[in-house]
Amino acid sequence: MNAGTPIVMVVDDDSGVRNAMRSLLKSVGLQSALYASAKEFLEGYKPSQSGCLILDIRMPGMSGLELQQELNLRGAVVPVIFMTGHGDIPMAVEAMQHGAFDFLQKPFRDQDLLDRIQRAVTKDGERRLALGERTRIRAHVESLTAREHEVLDLMTQGKQNKQIANDLGVSPRTIEIHRARVMEKMNAQSIAELVRMMLDLKHEAPGH
Amino acid sequence: MAAAVDAVVVMDHRGKIQAVNDSTCRIFGYAQEELIGGDVGQLMPEGDRASHDDFLNTYLRTGRGAIIGTGRRVVARRRDGSLFPAALSVGRVPLADPPRFVGLMRDITAEVEATQALKLERDRSTAYLELNESILMSIDAERRICEVNERGAAILGARSHQLIGRDWLSLLHDEPERVRASMMLSAVLASGRVRDREFDALDAQSKRRRIRWRCIARREADGSPAGWLCSGEDLTERARREALSHIAQQRLAHVARLATMGEMAAGVAHELNQPLTAITAYARASERYLSMTQPDLDEARIAAREIAAEALRAGKIIARLRQLVRSDSENDRAPVDLNLLVTDLQSILAADARLYEARLQIALTPRLPRVRAQGVQLQQVVLNLVRNAFEALLDHPPGERAVELMTVHAMDGHVELRVTDNGPGIAPEIENRLFHPFATTKQAGTGLGLSVSHTIVKAHGGNIGHRAAPRGGTTFYVQLPTIEGE
């Protein structure tokens, strides 16, 4: 899964701020996409696009907070950095509670913004990678037969062939064959790797 | 005698029946021969016979009899012993000696029953009328009041009999209202429909009331106008409450105006942040464009141009703010007579007092030197303080809530305005924060009243504070420098 070059998406109703963002981001070699409203953003939004979202918290029409909630509803994973004005701290707190990546009070130091963008884009990349890895593991697990699945479970519990054969009431020789199949299908080099894969699947936070 | 519908009985001086007509037999259920020669007593209940004999003897002895020549209602007895009400008139047969009497008797059962039914019906409708909280009136074709329920009369400040016969229009406030009302009656009569309108009315004590009259016309059997039935709903209380809420709204507008100034300042600050954000970003960006190994001059130029544009935009925002401030200072401070200011507020204050069911006493020291002030703002302070005082008294029974508003001379060329309540005093835990925003002991309070007042008074170079009142309760005072003291 390759989302291509990360893009910093900026949603602000103020064209002055919007264009300044473009200039600033370009000066550090970041690609940006500008949107004048939440609506405009939603119309062009592709969940597959990696990067991060810079969102003005106060906007006419759909506010930044509402856009965030809409994205949450759609299960979008893009990290959101809020730009707030003076006295918007309660709104910023709410945004953070709803899973915002961070917030910045206008006017801000450019370096503060760029640092946050850097971290947000990195996090987005990791998240997308993990997401891709998990998708791959899940596909492998689904290719197993029911018996191979049982063997996998017992293997990851650290059981030896003999024990597994006992548990399933078959010969250790049969288990050996199943075992080889599981390792092959899961594309795992070692038991340790197999355990890590299964842990990854288990720890996948629901909804994220 | 035979043709009469009524029972006719001829009786001698001993009370013996000498002759009866057919109706007597029919009404009483006797055959003629059973009655003739018999005692007249058999036509009455047993209990009445002795007194009948007494009446007869008294008459024979004295020549005076209550019943002779007049009629009365008696109870009569049929042959089967059943009783019925009857109208009886008795006459003496002229020239007969010994005396003879003729009795005429009519069965009035149906009449009595009808009367009783009528009375019951009337009681019931009267009860309905009195149950109703409205004024219910019947007026005749000349608009004279024929009937009104007691409850309705009470609403109009009178007993019902005091209103009977009065012209309905006399209950209206003035000539235009009377014209309007008389037009409504005509319209109702013409259309045959119910109409209702609100009128400024007068009660019997000439007190002004607001009444909604609903009227319908009545006609005689021949179609000629018989008058109107009117029901009146007293809206005076509602009108008063509306007026009070209007006052409350006006006061809210005062507060809102003050709050708006604060909000505008916040709004301007927020707006200024936009160009400042843009300027910062462009400045840092252009710095980077210029320090690149191959400087991006085009981008740097754009950034520089935008910085200038954004700075101009910031300037415009500030100019707008300055305009706001200037327009506010146009109704700048002027010499204000504190007494006059309080007097101007009197109607609002009195309305507040009624609302809180409290007594408000105003004591103004005459010939007080004037202060330099923005009158509207000072009025706000007075309203806040008086209202706070009323609110401090809510735990007192209504009869015991008293607030005093005074103006007095104070030290060093100052005048002082005092608002004293007889409430429980101020809790020590809130005393220090009293003039801070959002300090409140009230459940519904914003906690801004005293803080706003404090801001206003300070802006006028004055002092605001409180002290325990000598007879319990709290005094809030505002001291302002006088013009003469400047």
XYZ file of C-alpha atoms in Angstrom:
694
model
C 0.000 0.000 0.000
C 1.685 3.162 -1.165
C 0.023 6.525 -0.507
C 2.645 8.421 -2.488
C 4.128 11.746 -1.373
C 2.553 13.069 1.804
C 0.512 16.222 1.319
C -0.231 18.845 3.960
C -3.906 19.767 3.589
C -4.835 23.220 4.867
C -8.450 24.199 5.566
C -8.914 27.867 6.506
C -11.549 30.337 5.362
C -8.992 33.147 5.413
C -7.232 33.288 2.034
C -4.338 35.306 3.483
C -3.533 32.586 5.974
C -4.140 29.861 3.407
C -1.708 31.277 0.845
C 0.887 32.042 3.509
C 0.716 28.369 4.542
C 1.349 27.293 0.971
C 4.404 29.580 0.759
C 5.746 28.426 4.127
C 5.249 24.731 3.374
C 6.801 25.038 -0.057
C 9.849 26.793 1.451
C 10.609 23.582 3.362
C 9.773 21.369 0.407
C 6.343 20.212 1.594
C 3.477 19.808 -0.833
C 0.229 21.437 0.204
C -3.397 21.443 -0.838
C -5.554 24.412 0.127
C -9.260 24.407 0.898
C -11.422 27.438 1.769
C -14.057 25.440 3.655
C -14.744 22.118 5.321
C -17.188 21.326 2.535
C -14.612 21.954 -0.175
C -12.178 19.700 1.657
C -14.647 16.831 2.065
C -15.497 16.971 -1.611
C -11.881 16.429 -2.609
C -10.777 14.179 0.241
C -9.266 10.753 -0.534
C -8.649 8.607 2.566
C -5.731 6.987 0.721
C -3.846 10.321 0.591
C -1.109 10.334 3.197
C -0.001 13.458 5.028
C -1.766 15.561 7.622
C -4.566 18.074 7.963
C -4.201 21.633 9.274
C -7.575 22.867 10.312
C -8.793 26.304 11.418
C -11.000 25.652 14.422
C -13.382 28.569 13.715
C -14.898 28.715 10.269
C -18.231 29.804 8.886
C -20.401 26.864 7.833
C -18.972 23.606 9.105
C -16.462 24.422 11.830
C -13.118 22.707 12.231
C -14.482 20.687 15.150
C -17.429 19.505 13.090
C -15.152 18.510 10.239
C -13.042 16.513 12.663
C -16.120 14.693 13.914
C -17.224 14.009 10.362
C -13.803 12.507 9.573
C -13.987 10.385 12.747
C -17.392 9.119 11.633
C -15.910 8.151 8.275
C -13.110 6.304 10.072
C -10.468 8.529 8.466
C -7.055 8.203 10.070
C -5.413 11.454 8.946
C -3.743 13.336 11.856
C -5.320 16.748 12.477
C -3.481 19.836 13.712
C -5.848 22.616 14.776
C -5.137 26.312 14.423
C -6.943 28.209 17.164
C -7.460 31.855 17.917
C -7.228 33.741 21.173
C -9.684 32.322 23.703
C -10.366 29.108 21.777
C -8.642 26.909 24.353
C -11.871 25.158 25.440
C -12.482 24.261 21.796
C -8.911 23.068 21.423
C -9.357 20.851 24.483
C -12.461 19.365 22.923
C -10.581 18.775 19.686
C -7.831 16.951 21.571
C -10.410 14.791 23.328
C -11.713 13.799 19.929
C -8.304 12.589 18.907
C -6.670 15.682 17.361
C -2.952 15.282 16.874
C -2.119 18.716 18.284
C -3.115 22.369 18.220
C -1.386 25.702 17.716
C -2.530 29.150 18.724
C -2.425 31.810 15.981
C -0.116 33.539 15.342
C 2.478 30.789 15.774
C 6.197 30.368 15.248
C 6.758 28.718 11.880
C 9.139 26.179 13.439
C 6.441 25.087 15.898
C 4.109 24.374 13.021
C 6.740 22.651 10.888
C 7.827 20.421 13.803
C 4.260 19.344 14.405
C 3.691 18.712 10.717
C 6.853 16.597 10.626
C 5.666 14.472 13.530
C 2.138 14.205 12.204
C 3.298 13.068 8.756
C 5.679 10.512 10.306
C 2.909 9.170 12.490
C 0.559 8.997 9.520
C 3.176 7.034 7.553
C 3.710 4.576 10.423
C 0.052 4.128 10.855
C -0.461 3.467 7.168
C 2.460 0.989 7.137
C 1.084 -0.837 10.163
C -2.287 -0.851 8.526
C -0.792 -2.373 5.355
C 1.167 -4.971 7.363
C -1.931 -5.981 9.273
C -3.899 -6.311 6.073
C -1.197 -8.635 4.769
C -1.132 -10.768 7.963
C -4.908 -11.001 8.015
C -4.886 -12.279 4.424
C -2.344 -14.967 5.397
C -4.370 -16.076 8.399
C -7.455 -16.319 6.235
C -5.654 -18.662 3.798
C -5.160 -21.274 6.594
C -7.397 -24.357 6.872
C -9.346 -24.896 10.085
C -6.866 -27.526 11.293
C -3.874 -25.314 10.398
C -5.533 -22.523 12.375
C -5.763 -24.756 15.427
C -2.107 -25.688 15.035
C -1.178 -21.988 14.694
C -2.999 -21.136 17.923
C -1.217 -23.891 19.853
C 2.134 -22.971 18.301
C 1.867 -19.359 19.373
C 1.023 -20.571 22.873
C 4.568 -22.025 22.863
C 3.541 -25.712 22.718
C 5.833 -28.396 21.325
C 4.838 -30.729 18.466
C 4.264 -33.612 20.839
C 1.890 -31.611 23.031
C 0.005 -30.307 20.024
C -0.326 -33.838 18.638
C -1.689 -34.940 22.009
C -4.122 -32.041 22.216
C -5.471 -32.646 18.731
C -5.338 -36.462 18.937
C -3.129 -36.933 15.848
C 0.419 -38.141 15.304
C 3.392 -35.785 15.822
C 4.309 -36.526 12.200
C 1.038 -35.029 10.951
C 1.581 -31.984 13.136
C 4.994 -31.506 11.636
C 3.437 -31.297 8.166
C 0.758 -28.800 9.367
C 3.430 -26.778 11.045
C 5.490 -26.445 7.918
C 2.399 -25.380 5.990
C 1.536 -22.702 8.577
C 5.066 -21.257 8.482
C 4.955 -21.243 4.701
C 1.501 -19.697 4.356
C 2.185 -17.078 7.019
C 5.523 -16.274 5.352
C 7.210 -16.472 8.754
C 10.877 -17.306 9.313
C 10.581 -18.226 12.956
C 8.103 -18.908 15.756
C 9.088 -15.528 17.258
C 8.004 -13.731 14.079
C 4.759 -15.648 14.003
C 4.002 -14.598 17.607
C 4.731 -10.948 16.767
C 2.375 -11.065 13.775
C -0.468 -12.457 15.861
C 0.162 -9.866 18.579
C -0.017 -7.107 15.925
C -3.415 -8.319 14.839
C -4.639 -8.570 18.413
C -3.435 -5.098 19.356
C -5.060 -3.402 16.454
C -7.127 -0.720 18.119
C -10.724 -0.975 16.991
C -11.853 1.927 14.827
C -8.331 3.287 14.282
C -120.322 24.162 38.321
C -120.387 20.883 36.471
C -118.363 22.304 33.621
C -115.514 23.545 35.813
C -112.117 21.881 35.403
C -111.276 22.641 39.008
C -112.787 20.745 41.915
C -115.703 22.689 43.369
C -116.850 21.716 46.848
C -119.738 23.268 48.739
C -119.518 22.860 52.510
C -121.703 23.865 55.418
C -120.655 25.559 58.627
C -119.865 22.240 60.306
C -117.500 21.211 57.532
C -119.951 18.771 55.955
C -119.829 18.473 52.156
C -123.095 19.507 50.539
C -122.218 19.369 46.859
C -119.282 18.491 44.612
C -118.794 18.695 40.851
C -117.545 15.927 38.542
C -114.007 17.242 38.598
C -113.901 16.764 42.364
C -114.760 13.099 41.926
C -112.199 12.731 39.164
C -109.434 14.566 40.951
C -109.975 12.916 44.337
C -111.124 9.500 43.089
C -114.427 9.393 44.959
C -117.941 8.658 43.772
C -120.241 11.610 44.366
C -122.367 9.759 46.946
C -119.239 8.903 48.944
C -118.566 12.622 49.413
C -121.954 14.244 49.878
C -122.730 14.536 53.566
C -119.249 13.444 54.464
C -116.642 15.524 56.296
C -114.484 17.825 54.161
C -111.563 16.601 56.202
C -111.336 13.476 54.093
C -110.004 15.636 51.251
C -106.952 16.652 53.269
C -104.090 14.845 55.010
C -104.983 13.637 58.495
C -102.575 16.063 60.149
C -104.307 19.091 58.622
C -107.854 18.188 59.717
C -107.705 19.512 63.269
C -106.316 22.869 62.180
C -108.989 23.075 59.499
C -111.629 22.676 62.157
C -109.928 25.400 64.186
C -109.861 27.789 61.223
C -113.521 27.143 60.592
C -114.541 27.685 64.244
C -112.445 30.823 64.522
C -114.123 32.208 61.428
C -117.586 31.399 62.660
C -116.863 33.017 66.012
C -115.015 36.139 64.847
C -115.959 36.471 61.171
C -112.231 36.586 60.334
C -110.578 33.976 58.198
C -107.218 34.048 56.564
C -108.249 32.050 53.568
C -111.611 33.601 52.713
C -111.388 35.626 49.554
C -107.747 34.747 48.969
C -106.020 31.663 47.742
C -103.402 29.442 49.219
C -101.416 26.364 48.481
C -102.478 23.306 50.392
C -101.856 19.610 50.332
C -104.853 17.570 49.221
C -105.575 13.862 49.767
C -107.052 11.457 47.268
C -109.277 8.559 48.186
C -106.362 6.143 47.906
C -104.505 8.210 50.489
C -102.021 9.730 48.014
C -101.291 13.438 48.461
C -100.894 16.201 45.894
C -100.292 19.924 45.926
C -103.345 22.024 45.204
C -104.270 25.668 44.911
C -107.294 26.372 47.089
C -109.539 29.391 47.198
C -112.535 29.628 49.435
C -115.520 31.931 49.260
C -118.551 32.305 51.476
C -121.894 31.816 49.801
C -123.676 35.182 50.133
C -126.804 35.402 52.340
C -126.675 31.764 53.376
C -127.477 31.159 57.006
C -126.068 29.129 58.547
C -122.970 30.011 56.531
C -121.962 27.926 53.584
C -118.681 27.925 51.779
C -117.500 27.159 48.287
C -114.024 25.799 47.800
C -112.218 25.747 44.455
C -109.318 23.374 44.206
C -106.867 22.829 41.413
C -104.240 20.101 41.139
C -100.950 21.970 40.695
C -98.601 18.955 40.710
C -97.302 19.718 37.212
C -96.811 23.388 38.074
C -94.908 22.626 41.249
C -92.732 20.107 39.489
C -92.020 22.539 36.673
C -91.153 25.283 39.139
C -88.840 22.957 41.023
C -87.171 21.839 37.819
C -86.784 25.456 36.790
C -85.275 26.392 40.128
C -82.861 23.478 39.903
C -81.900 24.464 36.407
C -81.397 28.038 37.498
C -79.263 27.020 40.465
C -77.199 24.900 38.185
C -76.607 27.609 35.618
C -75.810 30.091 38.380
C -73.289 27.628 39.734
C -71.760 27.301 36.308
C -71.565 31.065 36.020
C -69.853 31.376 39.370
C -67.470 28.530 38.710
C -66.207 30.388 35.691
C -63.245 32.717 36.102
C -64.577 34.952 33.362
C -67.068 37.777 33.429
C -70.353 36.420 32.013
C -72.949 38.973 31.116
C -76.240 39.209 29.434
C -77.071 42.634 28.046
C -80.300 43.774 26.472
C -80.900 45.374 23.102
C -80.163 48.802 24.635
C -76.833 47.412 25.931
C -78.024 47.545 29.537
C -76.552 44.838 31.758
C -79.362 42.418 32.725
C -77.337 39.743 34.376
C -73.759 39.203 35.474
C -72.088 36.490 37.535
C -70.739 37.433 40.985
C -67.238 36.336 40.071
C -67.313 38.548 37.000
C -68.689 41.469 38.979
C -65.868 40.979 41.481
C -63.328 41.191 38.645
C -64.967 44.500 37.752
C -64.706 45.641 41.364
C -68.438 45.493 42.191
C -71.285 43.271 43.333
C -73.476 41.969 40.572
C -76.531 44.040 41.596
C -74.479 47.223 41.333
C -73.834 46.506 37.687
C -77.359 45.547 36.670
C -78.927 48.247 34.515
C -75.643 49.959 33.672
C -74.733 50.643 30.082
C -72.204 48.009 29.037
C -70.195 50.663 27.191
C -69.621 52.514 30.459
C -67.167 49.754 31.363
C -64.796 50.891 28.639
C -61.917 53.225 29.112
C -62.582 56.053 26.690
C -64.622 57.190 23.740
C -62.572 55.495 21.006
C -62.818 52.192 22.892
C -66.572 52.672 23.299
C -66.912 53.293 19.574
C -64.890 50.180 18.855
C -66.980 48.118 21.268
C -70.277 49.344 19.920
C -69.073 48.527 16.408
C -68.246 45.031 17.545
C -71.743 44.572 18.992
C -73.294 45.717 15.710
C -71.038 43.377 13.750
C -71.937 40.483 16.019
C -75.608 41.236 15.596
C -75.303 41.455 11.837
C -73.174 38.354 11.355
C -74.699 36.126 14.033
C -71.199 34.942 14.828
C -69.068 35.179 17.921
C -66.437 37.910 17.874
C -63.772 38.752 20.377
C -61.616 41.795 20.855
C -59.387 43.175 23.556
C -60.403 46.469 25.113
C -58.992 48.963 27.519
C -61.661 48.856 30.161
C -62.576 50.486 33.424
C -63.875 48.648 36.434
C -66.546 49.993 38.777
C -63.836 51.837 40.718
C -62.614 53.478 37.483
C -59.451 51.424 37.636
C -57.985 50.574 34.292
C -58.206 46.971 33.195
C -57.453 45.077 30.030
C -60.361 42.825 29.079
C -60.982 40.541 26.144
C -64.714 40.527 25.394
C -66.344 37.703 23.469
C -69.886 38.454 22.383
C -72.711 36.698 20.623
C -76.087 38.225 19.733
C -79.422 36.901 20.988
C -82.666 37.318 19.098
C -86.271 37.120 20.113
C -88.491 34.416 18.669
C -89.634 36.908 16.001
C -86.041 37.628 14.991
C -85.803 41.071 16.546
C -82.582 41.788 18.505
C -82.830 40.701 22.141
C -79.362 41.744 23.189
C -76.023 40.014 23.610
C -74.272 37.454 25.735
C -70.780 38.548 26.575
C -67.900 36.826 28.286
C -64.953 38.895 29.424
C -61.502 37.627 30.263
C -59.393 39.806 32.502
C -56.007 40.249 30.835
C -54.784 42.977 33.177
C -52.379 40.656 34.979
C -51.057 39.287 31.740
C -50.633 42.786 30.341
C -48.789 43.793 33.498
C -46.479 40.806 33.251
C -45.814 41.618 29.622
C -44.927 45.149 30.551
C -42.590 43.835 33.236
C -40.901 41.436 30.866
C -40.502 44.327 28.460
C -38.674 46.224 31.177
C -36.557 43.170 31.880
C -35.722 42.963 28.205
C -34.699 46.566 28.112
C -32.414 45.949 31.039
C -30.990 42.918 29.326
C -30.277 45.083 26.325
C -28.284 47.370 28.619
C -26.173 44.485 29.834
C -25.888 43.111 26.348
C -24.549 46.408 25.071
C -21.797 46.322 27.675
C -21.055 42.697 26.929
C -21.008 43.457 23.210
C -18.170 45.929 23.666
C -16.136 43.201 25.317
C -17.034 40.742 22.600
C -16.151 43.230 19.900
C -12.708 43.666 21.423
C -12.262 39.892 21.483
C -13.526 39.646 17.908
C -11.078 42.311 16.719
C -8.215 40.532 18.495
C -9.219 37.303 16.790
C -9.380 39.005 13.412
C -5.965 40.599 13.876
C -4.514 37.148 14.405
C -5.224 36.219 10.801
C -2.949 38.777 9.065
C -0.380 38.355 11.834
C -0.308 34.604 11.208
C 0.048 35.175 7.501
C 2.787 37.789 7.935
C 4.803 35.529 10.222
C 4.523 32.604 7.828
C 5.427 34.664 4.753
C 8.374 36.307 6.511
C 9.862 32.978 7.582
C 9.165 31.467 4.180
C 10.850 34.287 2.298
C 13.839 33.980 4.590
C 14.138 30.336 3.534
C 13.584 31.073 -0.146
C 16.427 33.585 -0.031
C 18.849 31.341 1.860
C 18.499 28.425 -0.519
C 21.654 27.519 -2.480
C 19.613 28.588 -5.479
C 17.369 31.270 -4.027
C 13.738 31.130 -5.196
C 13.327 34.804 -5.882
C 9.846 34.503 -7.335
C 8.493 32.939 -4.154
C 10.391 35.430 -2.027
C 8.872 38.287 -4.028
C 5.369 36.917 -3.639
C 5.946 36.553 0.113
C 7.244 40.107 0.420
C 4.281 41.492 -1.494
C 1.835 39.491 0.617
C 3.487 40.661 3.827
C 2.789 44.235 2.810
C -0.816 43.404 1.874
C -1.436 41.553 5.142
C 0.069 44.406 7.161
C -2.323 46.826 5.444
C -5.198 44.489 6.267
C -4.173 44.520 9.924
C -4.107 48.294 9.797
C -7.658 48.369 8.465
C -8.897 46.140 11.275
C -7.337 48.459 13.810
C -8.857 51.479 12.086
C -12.262 49.813 12.412
C -11.738 49.263 16.115
C -10.753 52.902 16.532
C -13.961 53.876 14.780
C -15.972 51.799 17.218
C -14.290 53.439 20.165
C -14.848 56.879 18.694
C -18.549 56.310 18.111
C -18.825 55.190 21.705
C -17.094 58.264 23.031
C -19.528 60.489 21.129
C -22.057 60.083 23.925
C -19.195 60.792 26.270
C -19.519 61.941 29.821
C -21.720 64.856 30.641
C -22.790 66.497 33.889
C -25.314 64.202 35.529
C -27.634 64.862 38.435
C -27.655 61.621 40.420
C -31.123 62.364 41.806
C -32.502 62.933 38.343
C -30.873 59.741 37.143
C -32.563 57.768 39.927
C -35.892 59.481 39.240
C -35.637 58.488 35.596
C -35.220 54.890 36.678
C -38.081 55.012 39.149
C -40.630 53.219 36.998
C -38.239 50.367 36.237
C -37.246 50.144 39.882
C -40.864 50.132 41.007
C -41.637 47.380 38.525
C -38.705 45.401 39.887
C -39.964 45.894 43.416
C -43.356 44.508 42.415
C -41.687 41.609 40.683
C -39.737 40.720 43.814
C -42.656 41.599 46.102
C -40.414 43.913 48.052
C -40.760 47.440 49.429
C -38.470 50.022 47.822
C -37.943 53.310 49.584
C -36.155 56.094 47.763
C -34.637 58.940 49.765
C -32.868 61.604 47.729
C -30.867 64.414 49.256
C -31.924 67.579 47.440
C -29.508 69.913 45.648
C -26.794 67.297 45.260
C -23.767 68.468 43.242
C -23.558 66.882 39.823
C -21.076 64.266 38.645
C -19.429 63.840 35.261
C -20.671 60.559 33.923
C -22.058 58.473 31.146
C -25.647 58.359 32.345
C -26.590 55.037 30.775
C -23.685 53.301 32.435
C -24.465 54.748 35.852
C -28.090 53.664 35.439
C -26.774 50.191 34.814
C -24.926 50.324 38.128
C -28.023 51.487 40.006
C -30.162 48.754 38.449
C -27.551 46.127 39.249
C -27.272 47.159 42.873
C -31.012 47.416 43.481
C -31.671 44.171 41.768
C -28.948 42.437 43.767
C -30.554 43.813 46.909
C -33.936 42.395 45.934
C -32.377 39.064 45.147
C -30.665 38.952 48.508
C -34.128 39.086 50.099
C -35.721 36.162 48.303
C -35.544 33.976 51.427
C -37.565 36.558 53.396
C -41.359 36.396 53.327
C -42.685 38.965 50.818
C -44.002 41.327 53.515
C -40.568 41.716 55.064
C -38.457 42.510 52.024
C -37.278 46.093 52.195
C -34.682 47.963 50.149
C -33.680 51.582 50.570
C -32.057 53.650 47.850
C -30.444 56.894 49.011
C -28.318 59.666 47.619
C -26.174 61.604 50.114
C -23.197 63.973 50.301
C -19.903 62.221 50.930
C -16.453 63.368 51.976
C -13.997 65.310 49.756
C -16.298 66.562 47.043
C -17.973 63.202 46.431
C -21.585 62.134 46.330
C -22.699 58.737 47.440
C -25.459 56.449 46.300
C -26.476 53.771 48.789
C -28.538 50.664 48.348
C -29.415 48.950 51.614
C -31.254 45.683 52.045
C -32.504 43.999 55.205
C -31.193 40.636 54.029
C -28.952 38.058 55.671
C -25.689 39.898 54.896
C -22.783 38.641 52.825
C -21.186 35.263 53.440
C -17.533 35.724 54.544
C -16.308 33.181 51.992
C -17.476 35.328 49.098
C -16.803 38.757 50.585
C -13.310 39.095 49.124
C -14.301 38.060 45.626
C -17.473 40.103 45.556
C -16.461 42.343 42.678
C -14.709 39.655 40.687
C -16.449 38.313 37.619
C -18.554 35.188 38.114
C -18.678 35.450 41.895
C -22.280 34.693 42.675
C -24.426 33.282 45.427
C -27.486 33.327 43.224
C -28.649 30.227 41.481
C -29.619 32.077 38.335
C -27.040 34.850 38.472
C -24.326 35.404 35.912
C -22.061 36.777 38.576
C -21.257 39.665 36.288
C -23.454 42.394 37.816
C -21.108 43.598 40.516
C -18.056 43.095 38.366
C -19.550 45.208 35.570
C -20.638 47.835 38.124
C -17.150 47.871 39.563
C -15.639 48.431 36.125
C -18.043 51.281 35.385
C -17.588 53.042 38.706
C -13.797 52.769 38.511
C -13.893 54.194 34.983
C -15.743 57.184 36.452
C -13.004 57.718 39.026
C -15.277 56.510 41.786
C -15.423 53.844 44.445
C -17.792 50.993 44.976
C -17.970 48.943 48.136
C -20.162 47.497 50.826
C -20.595 47.540 54.569
C -22.888 45.875 57.045
C -26.038 47.931 57.526
C -26.656 49.205 61.096
C -29.937 47.308 61.418
C -28.781 44.102 59.711
C -28.448 43.493 56.011
C -25.952 45.068 53.677
C -25.323 48.504 52.205
C -23.645 48.802 48.828
C -22.334 52.282 48.141
C -21.031 54.069 45.091
C -18.978 57.218 45.591
C -18.425 59.532 42.652
C -16.403 62.725 42.411
C -18.550 65.784 41.797
C -17.874 68.270 39.038
C -17.415 71.007 41.611
C -14.740 68.883 43.284
C -12.718 68.554 40.063
